[in-house]
PDB file of C-alpha atoms in Angstrom:
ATOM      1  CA  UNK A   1     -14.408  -0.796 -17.419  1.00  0.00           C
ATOM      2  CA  UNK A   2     -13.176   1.929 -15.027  1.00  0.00           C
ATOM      3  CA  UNK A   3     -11.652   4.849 -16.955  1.00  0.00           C
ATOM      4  CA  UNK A   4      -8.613   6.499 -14.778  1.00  0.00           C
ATOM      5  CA  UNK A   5      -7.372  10.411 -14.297  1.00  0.00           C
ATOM      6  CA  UNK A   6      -4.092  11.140 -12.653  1.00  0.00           C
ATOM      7  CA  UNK A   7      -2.727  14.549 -11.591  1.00  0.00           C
ATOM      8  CA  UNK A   8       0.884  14.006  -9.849  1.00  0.00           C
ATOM      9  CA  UNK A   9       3.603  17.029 -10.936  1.00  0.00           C
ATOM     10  CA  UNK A  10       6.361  14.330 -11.288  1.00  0.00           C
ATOM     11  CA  UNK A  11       5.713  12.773 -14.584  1.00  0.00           C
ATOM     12  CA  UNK A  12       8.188   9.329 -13.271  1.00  0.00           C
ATOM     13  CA  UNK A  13       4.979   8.530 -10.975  1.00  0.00           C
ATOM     14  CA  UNK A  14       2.079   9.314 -13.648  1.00  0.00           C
ATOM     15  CA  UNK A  15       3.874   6.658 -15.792  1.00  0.00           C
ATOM     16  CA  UNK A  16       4.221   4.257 -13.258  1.00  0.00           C
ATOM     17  CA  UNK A  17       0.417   4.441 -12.665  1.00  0.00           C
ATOM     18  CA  UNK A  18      -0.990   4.405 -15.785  1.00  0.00           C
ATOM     19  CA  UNK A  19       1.730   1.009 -16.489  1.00  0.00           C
ATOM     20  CA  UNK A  20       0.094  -0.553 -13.400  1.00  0.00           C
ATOM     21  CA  UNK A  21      -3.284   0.048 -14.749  1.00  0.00           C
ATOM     22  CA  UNK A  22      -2.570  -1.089 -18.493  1.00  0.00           C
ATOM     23  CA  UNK A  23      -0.605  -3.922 -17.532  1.00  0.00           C
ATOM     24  CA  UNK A  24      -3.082  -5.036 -14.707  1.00  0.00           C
ATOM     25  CA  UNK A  25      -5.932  -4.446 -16.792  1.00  0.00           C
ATOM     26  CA  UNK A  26      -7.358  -2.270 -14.157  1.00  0.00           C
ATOM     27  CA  UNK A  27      -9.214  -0.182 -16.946  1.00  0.00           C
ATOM     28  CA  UNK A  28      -8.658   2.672 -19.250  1.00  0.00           C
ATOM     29  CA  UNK A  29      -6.284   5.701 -18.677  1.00  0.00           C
ATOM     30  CA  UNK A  30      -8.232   8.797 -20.151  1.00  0.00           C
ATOM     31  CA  UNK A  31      -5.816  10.836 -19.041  1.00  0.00           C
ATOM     32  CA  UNK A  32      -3.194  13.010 -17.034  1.00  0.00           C
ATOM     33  CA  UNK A  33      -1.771  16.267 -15.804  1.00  0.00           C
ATOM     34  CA  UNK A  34       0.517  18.150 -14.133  1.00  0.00           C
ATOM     35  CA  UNK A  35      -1.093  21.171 -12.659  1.00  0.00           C
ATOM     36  CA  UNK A  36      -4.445  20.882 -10.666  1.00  0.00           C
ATOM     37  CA  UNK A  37      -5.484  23.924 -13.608  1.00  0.00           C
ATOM     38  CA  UNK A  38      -4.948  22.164 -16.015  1.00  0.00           C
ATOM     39  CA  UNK A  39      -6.858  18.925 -14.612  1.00  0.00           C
ATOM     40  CA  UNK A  40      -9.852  20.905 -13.397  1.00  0.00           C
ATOM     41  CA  UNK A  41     -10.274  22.157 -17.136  1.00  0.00           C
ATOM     42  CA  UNK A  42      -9.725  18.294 -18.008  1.00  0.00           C
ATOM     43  CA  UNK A  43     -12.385  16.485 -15.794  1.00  0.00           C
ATOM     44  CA  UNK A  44     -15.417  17.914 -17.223  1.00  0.00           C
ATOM     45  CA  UNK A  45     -14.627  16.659 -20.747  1.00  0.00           C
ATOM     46  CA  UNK A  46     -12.805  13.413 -19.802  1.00  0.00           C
ATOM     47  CA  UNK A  47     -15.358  12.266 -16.747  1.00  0.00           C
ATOM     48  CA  UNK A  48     -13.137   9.842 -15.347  1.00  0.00           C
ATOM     49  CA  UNK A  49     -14.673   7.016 -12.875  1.00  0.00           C
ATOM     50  CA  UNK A  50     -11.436   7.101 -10.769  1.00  0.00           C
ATOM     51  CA  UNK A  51      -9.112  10.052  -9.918  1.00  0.00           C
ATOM     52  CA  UNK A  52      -5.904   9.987  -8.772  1.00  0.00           C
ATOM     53  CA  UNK A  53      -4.467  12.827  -7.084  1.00  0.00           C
ATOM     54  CA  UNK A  54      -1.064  13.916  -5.215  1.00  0.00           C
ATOM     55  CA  UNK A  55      -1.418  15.637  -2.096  1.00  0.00           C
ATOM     56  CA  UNK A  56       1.470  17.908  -2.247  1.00  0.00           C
ATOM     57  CA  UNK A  57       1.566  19.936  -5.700  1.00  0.00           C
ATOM     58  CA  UNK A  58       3.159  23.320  -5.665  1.00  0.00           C
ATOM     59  CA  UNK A  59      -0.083  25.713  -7.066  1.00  0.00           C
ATOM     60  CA  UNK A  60      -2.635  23.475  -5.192  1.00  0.00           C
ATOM     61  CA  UNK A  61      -2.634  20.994  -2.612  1.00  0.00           C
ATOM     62  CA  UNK A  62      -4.912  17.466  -3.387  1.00  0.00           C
ATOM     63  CA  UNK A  63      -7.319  18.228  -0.610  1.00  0.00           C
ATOM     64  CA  UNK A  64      -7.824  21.546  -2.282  1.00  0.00           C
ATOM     65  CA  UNK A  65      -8.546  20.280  -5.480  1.00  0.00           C
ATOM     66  CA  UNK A  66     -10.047  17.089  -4.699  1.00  0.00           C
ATOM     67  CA  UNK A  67     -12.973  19.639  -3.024  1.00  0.00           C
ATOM     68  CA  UNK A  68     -12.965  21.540  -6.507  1.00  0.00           C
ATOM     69  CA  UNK A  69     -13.501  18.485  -8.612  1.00  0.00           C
ATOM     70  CA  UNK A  70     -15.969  17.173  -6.710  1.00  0.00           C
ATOM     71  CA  UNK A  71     -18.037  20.295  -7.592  1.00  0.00           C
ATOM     72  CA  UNK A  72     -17.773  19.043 -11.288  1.00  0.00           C
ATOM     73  CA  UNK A  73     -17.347  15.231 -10.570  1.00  0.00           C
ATOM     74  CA  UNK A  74     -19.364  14.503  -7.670  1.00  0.00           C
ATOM     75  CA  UNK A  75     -19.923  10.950  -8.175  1.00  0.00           C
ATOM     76  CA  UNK A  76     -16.465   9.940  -9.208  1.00  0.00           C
ATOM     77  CA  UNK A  77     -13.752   8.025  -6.718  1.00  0.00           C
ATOM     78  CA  UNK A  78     -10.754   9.686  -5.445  1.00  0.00           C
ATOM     79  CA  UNK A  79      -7.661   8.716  -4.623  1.00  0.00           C
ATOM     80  CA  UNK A  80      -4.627  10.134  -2.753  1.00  0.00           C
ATOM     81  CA  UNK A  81      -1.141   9.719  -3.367  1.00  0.00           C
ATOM     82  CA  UNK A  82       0.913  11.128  -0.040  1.00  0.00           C
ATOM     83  CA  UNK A  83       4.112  10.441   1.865  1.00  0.00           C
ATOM     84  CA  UNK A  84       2.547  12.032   4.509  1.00  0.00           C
ATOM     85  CA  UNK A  85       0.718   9.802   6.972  1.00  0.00           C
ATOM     86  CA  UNK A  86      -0.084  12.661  10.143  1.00  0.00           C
ATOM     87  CA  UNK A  87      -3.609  11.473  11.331  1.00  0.00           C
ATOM     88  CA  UNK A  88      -5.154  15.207  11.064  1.00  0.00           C
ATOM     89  CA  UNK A  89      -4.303  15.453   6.914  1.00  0.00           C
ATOM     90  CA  UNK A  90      -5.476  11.684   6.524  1.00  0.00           C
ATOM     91  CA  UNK A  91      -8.654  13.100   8.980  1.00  0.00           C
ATOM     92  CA  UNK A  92      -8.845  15.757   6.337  1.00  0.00           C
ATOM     93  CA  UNK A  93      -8.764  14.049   3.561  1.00  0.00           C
ATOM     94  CA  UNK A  94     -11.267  11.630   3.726  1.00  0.00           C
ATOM     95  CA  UNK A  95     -13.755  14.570   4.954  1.00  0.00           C
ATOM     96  CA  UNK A  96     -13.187  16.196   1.121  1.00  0.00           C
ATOM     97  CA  UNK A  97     -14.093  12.713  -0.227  1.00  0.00           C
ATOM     98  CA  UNK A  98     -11.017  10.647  -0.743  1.00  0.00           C
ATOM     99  CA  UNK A  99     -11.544   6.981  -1.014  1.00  0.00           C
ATOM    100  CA  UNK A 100      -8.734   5.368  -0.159  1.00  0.00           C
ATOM    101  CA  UNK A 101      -4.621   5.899  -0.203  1.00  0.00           C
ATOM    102  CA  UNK A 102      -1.460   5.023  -1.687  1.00  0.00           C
ATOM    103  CA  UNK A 103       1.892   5.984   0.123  1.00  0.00           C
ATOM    104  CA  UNK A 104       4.808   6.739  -1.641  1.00  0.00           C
ATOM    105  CA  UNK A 105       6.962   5.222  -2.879  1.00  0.00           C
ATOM    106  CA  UNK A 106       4.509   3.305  -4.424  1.00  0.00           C
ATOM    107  CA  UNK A 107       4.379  -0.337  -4.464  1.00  0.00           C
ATOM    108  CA  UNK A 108       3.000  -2.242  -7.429  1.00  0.00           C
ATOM    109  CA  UNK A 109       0.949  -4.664  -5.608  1.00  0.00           C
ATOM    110  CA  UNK A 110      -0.637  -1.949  -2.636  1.00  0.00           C
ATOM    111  CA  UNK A 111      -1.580   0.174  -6.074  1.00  0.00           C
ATOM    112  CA  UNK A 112      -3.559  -2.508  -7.635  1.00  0.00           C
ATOM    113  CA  UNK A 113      -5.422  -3.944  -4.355  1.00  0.00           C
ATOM    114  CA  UNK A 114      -6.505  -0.046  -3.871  1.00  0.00           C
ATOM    115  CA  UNK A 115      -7.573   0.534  -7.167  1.00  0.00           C
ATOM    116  CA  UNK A 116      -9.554  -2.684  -7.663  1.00  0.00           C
ATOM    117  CA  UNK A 117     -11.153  -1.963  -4.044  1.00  0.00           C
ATOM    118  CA  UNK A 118     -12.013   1.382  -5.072  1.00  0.00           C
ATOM    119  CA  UNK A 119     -13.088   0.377  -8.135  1.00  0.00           C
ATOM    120  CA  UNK A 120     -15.445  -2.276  -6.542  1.00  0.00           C
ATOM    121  CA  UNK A 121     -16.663   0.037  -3.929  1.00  0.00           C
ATOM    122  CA  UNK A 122     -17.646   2.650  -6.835  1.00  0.00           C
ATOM    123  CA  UNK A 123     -19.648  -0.084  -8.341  1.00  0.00           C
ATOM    124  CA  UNK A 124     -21.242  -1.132  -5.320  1.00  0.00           C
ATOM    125  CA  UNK A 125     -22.332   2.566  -5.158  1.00  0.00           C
ATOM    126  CA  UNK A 126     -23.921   3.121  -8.553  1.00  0.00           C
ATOM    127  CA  UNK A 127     -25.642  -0.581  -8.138  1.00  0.00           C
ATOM    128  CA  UNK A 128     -27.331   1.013  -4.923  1.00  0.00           C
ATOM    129  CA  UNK A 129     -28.222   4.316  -6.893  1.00  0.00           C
ATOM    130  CA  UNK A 130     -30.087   1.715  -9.710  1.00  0.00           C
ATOM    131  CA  UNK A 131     -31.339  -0.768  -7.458  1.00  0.00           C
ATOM    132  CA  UNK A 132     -34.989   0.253  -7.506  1.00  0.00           C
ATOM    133  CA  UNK A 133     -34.920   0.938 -10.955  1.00  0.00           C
ATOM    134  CA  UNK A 134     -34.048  -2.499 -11.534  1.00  0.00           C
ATOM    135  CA  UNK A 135     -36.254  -3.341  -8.954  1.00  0.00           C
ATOM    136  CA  UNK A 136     -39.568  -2.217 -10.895  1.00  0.00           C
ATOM    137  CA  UNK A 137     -37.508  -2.640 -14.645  1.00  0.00           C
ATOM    138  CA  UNK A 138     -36.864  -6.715 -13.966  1.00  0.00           C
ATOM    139  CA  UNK A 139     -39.354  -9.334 -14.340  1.00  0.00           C
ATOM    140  CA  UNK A 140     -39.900 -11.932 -11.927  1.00  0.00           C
ATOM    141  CA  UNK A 141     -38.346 -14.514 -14.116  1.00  0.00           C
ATOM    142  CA  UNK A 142     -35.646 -11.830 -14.336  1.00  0.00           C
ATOM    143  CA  UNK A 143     -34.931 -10.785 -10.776  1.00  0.00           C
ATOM    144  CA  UNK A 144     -34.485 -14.219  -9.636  1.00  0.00           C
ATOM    145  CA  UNK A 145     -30.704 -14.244  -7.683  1.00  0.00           C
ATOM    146  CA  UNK A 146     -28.631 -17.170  -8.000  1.00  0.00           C
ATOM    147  CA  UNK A 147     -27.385 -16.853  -4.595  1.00  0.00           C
ATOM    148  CA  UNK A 148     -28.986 -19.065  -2.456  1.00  0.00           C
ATOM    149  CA  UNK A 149     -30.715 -18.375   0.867  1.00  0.00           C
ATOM    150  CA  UNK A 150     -28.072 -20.594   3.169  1.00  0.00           C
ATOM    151  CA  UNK A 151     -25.468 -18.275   1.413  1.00  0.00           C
ATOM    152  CA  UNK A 152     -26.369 -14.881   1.416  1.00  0.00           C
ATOM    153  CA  UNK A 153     -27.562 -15.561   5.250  1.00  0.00           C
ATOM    154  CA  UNK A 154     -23.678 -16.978   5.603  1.00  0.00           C
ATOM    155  CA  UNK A 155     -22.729 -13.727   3.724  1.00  0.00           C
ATOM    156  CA  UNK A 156     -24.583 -11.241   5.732  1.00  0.00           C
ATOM    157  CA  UNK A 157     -23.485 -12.717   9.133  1.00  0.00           C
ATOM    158  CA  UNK A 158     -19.807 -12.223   7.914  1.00  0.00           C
ATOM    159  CA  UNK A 159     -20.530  -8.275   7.492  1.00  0.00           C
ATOM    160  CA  UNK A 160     -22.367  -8.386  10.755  1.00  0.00           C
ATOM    161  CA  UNK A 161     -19.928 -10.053  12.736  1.00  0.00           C
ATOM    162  CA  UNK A 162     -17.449  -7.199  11.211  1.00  0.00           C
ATOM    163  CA  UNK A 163     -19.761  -4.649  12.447  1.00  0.00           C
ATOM    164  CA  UNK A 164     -19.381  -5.678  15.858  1.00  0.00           C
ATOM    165  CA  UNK A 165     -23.233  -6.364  16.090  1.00  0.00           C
ATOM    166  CA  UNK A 166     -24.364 -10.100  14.893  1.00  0.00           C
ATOM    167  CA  UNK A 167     -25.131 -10.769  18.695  1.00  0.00           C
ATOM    168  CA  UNK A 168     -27.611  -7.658  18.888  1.00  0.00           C
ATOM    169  CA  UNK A 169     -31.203  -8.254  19.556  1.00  0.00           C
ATOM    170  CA  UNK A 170     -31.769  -6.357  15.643  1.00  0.00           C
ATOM    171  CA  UNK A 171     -29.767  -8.709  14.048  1.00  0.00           C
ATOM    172  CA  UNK A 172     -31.967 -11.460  13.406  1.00  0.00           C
ATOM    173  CA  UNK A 173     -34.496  -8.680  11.805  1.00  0.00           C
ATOM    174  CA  UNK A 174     -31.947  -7.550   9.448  1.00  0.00           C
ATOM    175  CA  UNK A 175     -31.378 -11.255   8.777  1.00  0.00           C
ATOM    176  CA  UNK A 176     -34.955 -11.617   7.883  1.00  0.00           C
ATOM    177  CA  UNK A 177     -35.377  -8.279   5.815  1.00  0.00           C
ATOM    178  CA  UNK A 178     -32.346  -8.160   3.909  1.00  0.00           C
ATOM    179  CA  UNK A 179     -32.881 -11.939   2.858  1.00  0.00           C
ATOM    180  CA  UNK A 180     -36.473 -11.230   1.672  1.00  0.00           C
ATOM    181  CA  UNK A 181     -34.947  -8.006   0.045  1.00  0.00           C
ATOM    182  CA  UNK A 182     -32.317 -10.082  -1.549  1.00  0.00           C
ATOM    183  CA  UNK A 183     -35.142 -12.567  -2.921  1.00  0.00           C
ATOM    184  CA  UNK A 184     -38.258 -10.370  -3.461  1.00  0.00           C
ATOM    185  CA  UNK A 185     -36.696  -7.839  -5.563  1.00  0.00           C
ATOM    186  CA  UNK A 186     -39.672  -6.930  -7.422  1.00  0.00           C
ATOM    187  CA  UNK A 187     -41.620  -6.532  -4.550  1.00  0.00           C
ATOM    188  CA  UNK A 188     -39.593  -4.259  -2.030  1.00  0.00           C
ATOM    189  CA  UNK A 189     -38.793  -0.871  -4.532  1.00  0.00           C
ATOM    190  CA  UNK A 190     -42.013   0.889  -3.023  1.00  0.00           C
ATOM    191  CA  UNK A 191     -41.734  -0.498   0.196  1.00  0.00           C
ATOM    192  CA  UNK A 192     -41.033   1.329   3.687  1.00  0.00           C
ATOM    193  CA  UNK A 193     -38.941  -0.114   5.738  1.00  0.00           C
ATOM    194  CA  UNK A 194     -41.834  -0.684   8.156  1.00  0.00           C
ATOM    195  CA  UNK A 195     -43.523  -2.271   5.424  1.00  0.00           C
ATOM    196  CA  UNK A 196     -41.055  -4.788   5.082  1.00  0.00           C
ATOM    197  CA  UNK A 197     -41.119  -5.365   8.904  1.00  0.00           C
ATOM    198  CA  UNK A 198     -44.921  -6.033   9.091  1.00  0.00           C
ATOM    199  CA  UNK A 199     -44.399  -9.508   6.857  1.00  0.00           C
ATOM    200  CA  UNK A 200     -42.662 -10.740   9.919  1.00  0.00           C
ATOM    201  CA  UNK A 201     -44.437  -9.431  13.286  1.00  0.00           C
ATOM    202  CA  UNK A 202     -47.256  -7.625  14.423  1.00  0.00           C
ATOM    203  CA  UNK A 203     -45.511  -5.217  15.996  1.00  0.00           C
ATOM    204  CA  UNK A 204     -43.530  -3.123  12.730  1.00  0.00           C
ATOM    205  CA  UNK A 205     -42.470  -0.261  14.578  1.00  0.00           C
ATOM    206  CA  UNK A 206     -40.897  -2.225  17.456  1.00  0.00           C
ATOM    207  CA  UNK A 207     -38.769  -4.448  15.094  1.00  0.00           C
ATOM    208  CA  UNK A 208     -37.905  -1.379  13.096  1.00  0.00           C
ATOM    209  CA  UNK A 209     -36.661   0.221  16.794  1.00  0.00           C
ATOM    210  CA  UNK A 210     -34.622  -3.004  17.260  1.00  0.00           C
ATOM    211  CA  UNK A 211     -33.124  -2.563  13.521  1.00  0.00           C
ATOM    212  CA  UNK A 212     -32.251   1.049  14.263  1.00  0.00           C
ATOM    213  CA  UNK A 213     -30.386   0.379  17.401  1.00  0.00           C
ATOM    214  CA  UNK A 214     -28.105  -2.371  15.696  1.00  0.00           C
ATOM    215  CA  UNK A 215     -27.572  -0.130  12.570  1.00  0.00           C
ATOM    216  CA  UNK A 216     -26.627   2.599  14.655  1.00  0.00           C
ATOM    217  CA  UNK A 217     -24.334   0.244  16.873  1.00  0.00           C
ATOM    218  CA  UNK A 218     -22.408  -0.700  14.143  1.00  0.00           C
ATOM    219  CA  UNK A 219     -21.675   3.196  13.273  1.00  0.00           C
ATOM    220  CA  UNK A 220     -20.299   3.776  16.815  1.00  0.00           C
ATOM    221  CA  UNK A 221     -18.226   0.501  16.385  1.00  0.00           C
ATOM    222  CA  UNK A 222     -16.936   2.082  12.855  1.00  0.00           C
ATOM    223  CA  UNK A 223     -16.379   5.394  14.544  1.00  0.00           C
ATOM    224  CA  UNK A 224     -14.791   3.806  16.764  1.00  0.00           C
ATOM    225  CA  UNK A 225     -12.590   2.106  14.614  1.00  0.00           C
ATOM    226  CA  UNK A 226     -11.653   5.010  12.213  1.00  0.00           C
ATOM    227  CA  UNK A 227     -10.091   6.624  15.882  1.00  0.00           C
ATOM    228  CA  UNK A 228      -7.589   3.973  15.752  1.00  0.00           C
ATOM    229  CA  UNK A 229      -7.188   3.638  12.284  1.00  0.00           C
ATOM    230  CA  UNK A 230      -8.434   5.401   9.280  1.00  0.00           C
ATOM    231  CA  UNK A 231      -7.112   2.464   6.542  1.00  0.00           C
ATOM    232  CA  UNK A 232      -8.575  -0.493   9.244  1.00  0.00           C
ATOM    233  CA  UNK A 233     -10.364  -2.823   6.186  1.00  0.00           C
ATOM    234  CA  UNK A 234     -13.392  -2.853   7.640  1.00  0.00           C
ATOM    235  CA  UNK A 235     -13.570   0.570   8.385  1.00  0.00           C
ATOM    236  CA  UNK A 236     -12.588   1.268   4.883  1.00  0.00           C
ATOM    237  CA  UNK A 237     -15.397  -1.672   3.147  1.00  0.00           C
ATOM    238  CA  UNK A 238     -18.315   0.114   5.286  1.00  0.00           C
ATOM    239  CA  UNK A 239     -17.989   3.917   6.459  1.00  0.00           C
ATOM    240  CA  UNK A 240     -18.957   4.877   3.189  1.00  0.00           C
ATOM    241  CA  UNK A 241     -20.987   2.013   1.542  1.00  0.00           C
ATOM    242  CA  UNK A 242     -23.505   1.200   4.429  1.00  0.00           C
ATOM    243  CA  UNK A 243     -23.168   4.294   6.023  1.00  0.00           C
ATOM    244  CA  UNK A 244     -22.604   7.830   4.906  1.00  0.00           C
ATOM    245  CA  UNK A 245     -19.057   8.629   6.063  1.00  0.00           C
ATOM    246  CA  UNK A 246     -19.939  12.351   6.804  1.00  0.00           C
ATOM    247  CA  UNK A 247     -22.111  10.762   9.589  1.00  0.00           C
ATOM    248  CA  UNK A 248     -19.410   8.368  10.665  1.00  0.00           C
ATOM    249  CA  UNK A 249     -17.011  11.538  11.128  1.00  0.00           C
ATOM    250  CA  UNK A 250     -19.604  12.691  13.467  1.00  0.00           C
ATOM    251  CA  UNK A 251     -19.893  10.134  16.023  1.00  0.00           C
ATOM    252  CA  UNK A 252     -16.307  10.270  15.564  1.00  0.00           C
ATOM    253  CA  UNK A 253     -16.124  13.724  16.583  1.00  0.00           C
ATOM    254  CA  UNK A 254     -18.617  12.946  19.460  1.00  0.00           C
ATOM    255  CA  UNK A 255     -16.769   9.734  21.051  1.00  0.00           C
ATOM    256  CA  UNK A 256     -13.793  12.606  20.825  1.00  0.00           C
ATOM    257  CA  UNK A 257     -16.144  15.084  22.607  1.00  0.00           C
ATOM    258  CA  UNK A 258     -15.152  17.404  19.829  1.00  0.00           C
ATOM    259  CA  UNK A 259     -19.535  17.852  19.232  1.00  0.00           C
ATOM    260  CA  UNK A 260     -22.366  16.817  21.283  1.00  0.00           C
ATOM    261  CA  UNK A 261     -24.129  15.662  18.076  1.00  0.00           C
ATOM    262  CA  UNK A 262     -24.452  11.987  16.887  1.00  0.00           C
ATOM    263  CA  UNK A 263     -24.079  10.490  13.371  1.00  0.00           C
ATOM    264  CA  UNK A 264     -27.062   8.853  12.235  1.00  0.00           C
ATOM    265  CA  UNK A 265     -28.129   6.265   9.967  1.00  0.00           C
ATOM    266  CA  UNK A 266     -30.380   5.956   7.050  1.00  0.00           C
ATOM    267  CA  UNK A 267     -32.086   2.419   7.658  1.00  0.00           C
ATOM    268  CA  UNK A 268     -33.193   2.070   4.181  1.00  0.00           C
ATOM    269  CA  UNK A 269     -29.671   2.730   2.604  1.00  0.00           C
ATOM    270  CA  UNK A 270     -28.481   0.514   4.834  1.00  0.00           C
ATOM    271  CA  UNK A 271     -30.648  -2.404   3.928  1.00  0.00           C
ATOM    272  CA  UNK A 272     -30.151  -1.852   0.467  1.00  0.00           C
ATOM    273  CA  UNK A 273     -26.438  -1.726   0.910  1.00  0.00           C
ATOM    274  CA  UNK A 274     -26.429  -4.853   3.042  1.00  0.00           C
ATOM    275  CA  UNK A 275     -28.590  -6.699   0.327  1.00  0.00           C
ATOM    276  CA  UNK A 276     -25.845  -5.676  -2.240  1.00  0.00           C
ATOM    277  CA  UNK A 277     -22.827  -7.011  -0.344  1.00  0.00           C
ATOM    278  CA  UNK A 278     -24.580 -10.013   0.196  1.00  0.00           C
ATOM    279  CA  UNK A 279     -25.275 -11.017  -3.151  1.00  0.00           C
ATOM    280  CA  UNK A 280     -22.124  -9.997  -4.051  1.00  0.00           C
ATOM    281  CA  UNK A 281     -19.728 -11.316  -1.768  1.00  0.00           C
ATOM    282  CA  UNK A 282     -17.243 -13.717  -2.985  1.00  0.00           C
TER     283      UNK A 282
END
C-alpha cells in the first residue's frame, strides 16, 4: 500500500486530498505540511512512496523543493498541484522529476486516475529495480508466468503500436526477446542483450542493430510527442518507464534545435521494461 505526503499552504486542499485517498482507498496518508521547511525535515523520517506538492508556496516554490527532496527521497513519486499550465514551468517541472499533474481546482475523479497511475508506474519501477533478483531468487517451478504466449505477444504489440514502431524492421526481434524474457526468467538475469539475440540468428550483433534503431525510434516518436503535449497518455505511460525521461528531454531539445546532442536508449532497460508491461497489462 502506497503511503502519501502532501505539502499545499492552504489546509482546505490538504484535506480534500488526504479524503480522496482514504475514501478511495488509494493508500495511507503519513502525513502533511504547510511550509516546504517543515516538509523537508518531515520526509526523511516519514519516507513517503508518493509526494504531493503545490507549485506556488510563498517561502519555496514546488520545483524548488521537489529538487531538494529528491536529494533525500530519490526514489519516491512526485506530484504537482498547479493552476498554472505555461508549457516552459510544466517543461520545468518534469525535468526536477515530477510524475504527473493535477490542476486546480481539483476534481475528485482526475485526482484518483493520477494517483493510481502514479502509483502503478512507481511499482512498475521498483519491479524493474528487483527483476533480476527475482530472476536468480525464483525457481523454475516458481518463475513460471501465467500469461500466455498469444497474450503477452497481443500485449506487447499494443505498446508497440503506441510507440509508433510495430511496423519497424526491429520489431519482430523485440517480439522474440521480450517473449523469451517474459518466459525464461531464470535464464536471462546474466544475459547480454546480444546473448539473448544469438538464440534466434547467427548474426547477434545485426539483430541487436535492428533492436537499437526501433528502440531509439520510439524515443524520437515520444519526443516528439511531449512537443505537443507533455500530459499525452502515452507520452506519460513510457518517457519514464521504458525510457529515461532525462534522455527523452534531449531529443526533445534536439528536434527543437535547442542541442545538437541525441537522447539515447538503454536496450537492456528497455527490454526489461517491455517484459514488465507485458505481463502486466490488463
Amino acid at each position: 500500500m502506497m503511503s502519501f505526503y502532501f505539502l499545499d499552504d492552504d489546509k482546505n486542499i490538504t484535506n480534500i486530498l488526504k479524503l480522496i485517498v482514504n475514501t478511495r482507498g488509494l493508500g495511507v496518508c503519513c502525513g502533511s505540511a504547510e511550509s516546504a521547511a517543515e516538509a523537508l525535515s518531515d520526509l526523511p523520517i516519514m519516507k513517503p512512496d508518493i509526494i504531493i506538492v503545490d507549485f506556488l508556496m510563498p517561502e519555496m516554490d514546488g520545483i524548488t523543493f521537489i529538487k531538494k527532496a529528491k536529494a533525500i527521497l530519490p526514489d519516491s513519486a512526485y506530484i504537482m498541484l498547479s493552476q498554472v499550465s505555461s508549457k516552459d514551468m510544466i517543461a520545468s517541472a518534469y525535468e526536477a522529476g515530477v510524475e504527473f499533474f493535477i490542476q486546480k481546482p481539483l476534481n475528485s475523479v482526475e485526482v484518483e486516475s493520477i494517483i493510481r497511475k502514479v502509483s502503478d508506474g512507481l511499482d512498475m519501477k521498483r519491479m524493474v529495480q528487483k527483476m533480476h533478483n527475482i530472476f536468480t531468487a525464483d525457481s523454475p517451478a516458481q518463475a513460471k508466468k501465467s500469461t500466455s504466449e498469444d497474450q503477452i505477444e497481443a500485449n506487447l504489440r499494443t505498446i508497440l503500436t503506441r510507440l509508433g514502431i510495430v511496423g519497424d524492421a526491429g520489431s519482430k526481434d523485440i517480439i522474440n526477446i521480450v517473449k523469451y524474457m517474459c518466459t525464461h526468467p531464470d535464464a536471462v538475469d546474466t544475459m547480454t542483450v546480444s546473448d539473448l539475440c544469438s538464440n534466434f540468428c547467427d548474426n547477434p550483433k545485426s539483430m541487436e542493430q535492428r533492436i537499437r534503431r526501433a528502440a531509439f525510434n520510439g524515443l524520437v516518436n515520444l519526443a516528439h510527442l511531449g512537443l505537443d503535449d507533455y500530459s499525452n497518455e502515452i507520452f506519460v505511460d513510457y518517457s519514464s518507464s521504458l525510457y529515461n525521461f532525462e534522455q527523452v528531454r534531449k531529443e526533445m531539445d534536439c528536434i527543437r534545435q535547442k542541442s545538437v546532442r541525441h537522447g539515447n536508449v538503454k536496450i537492456r532497460h528497455f527490454l526489461t521494461s517491455l517484459t514488465f508491461h507485458c505481463q502486466n497489462a490488463q
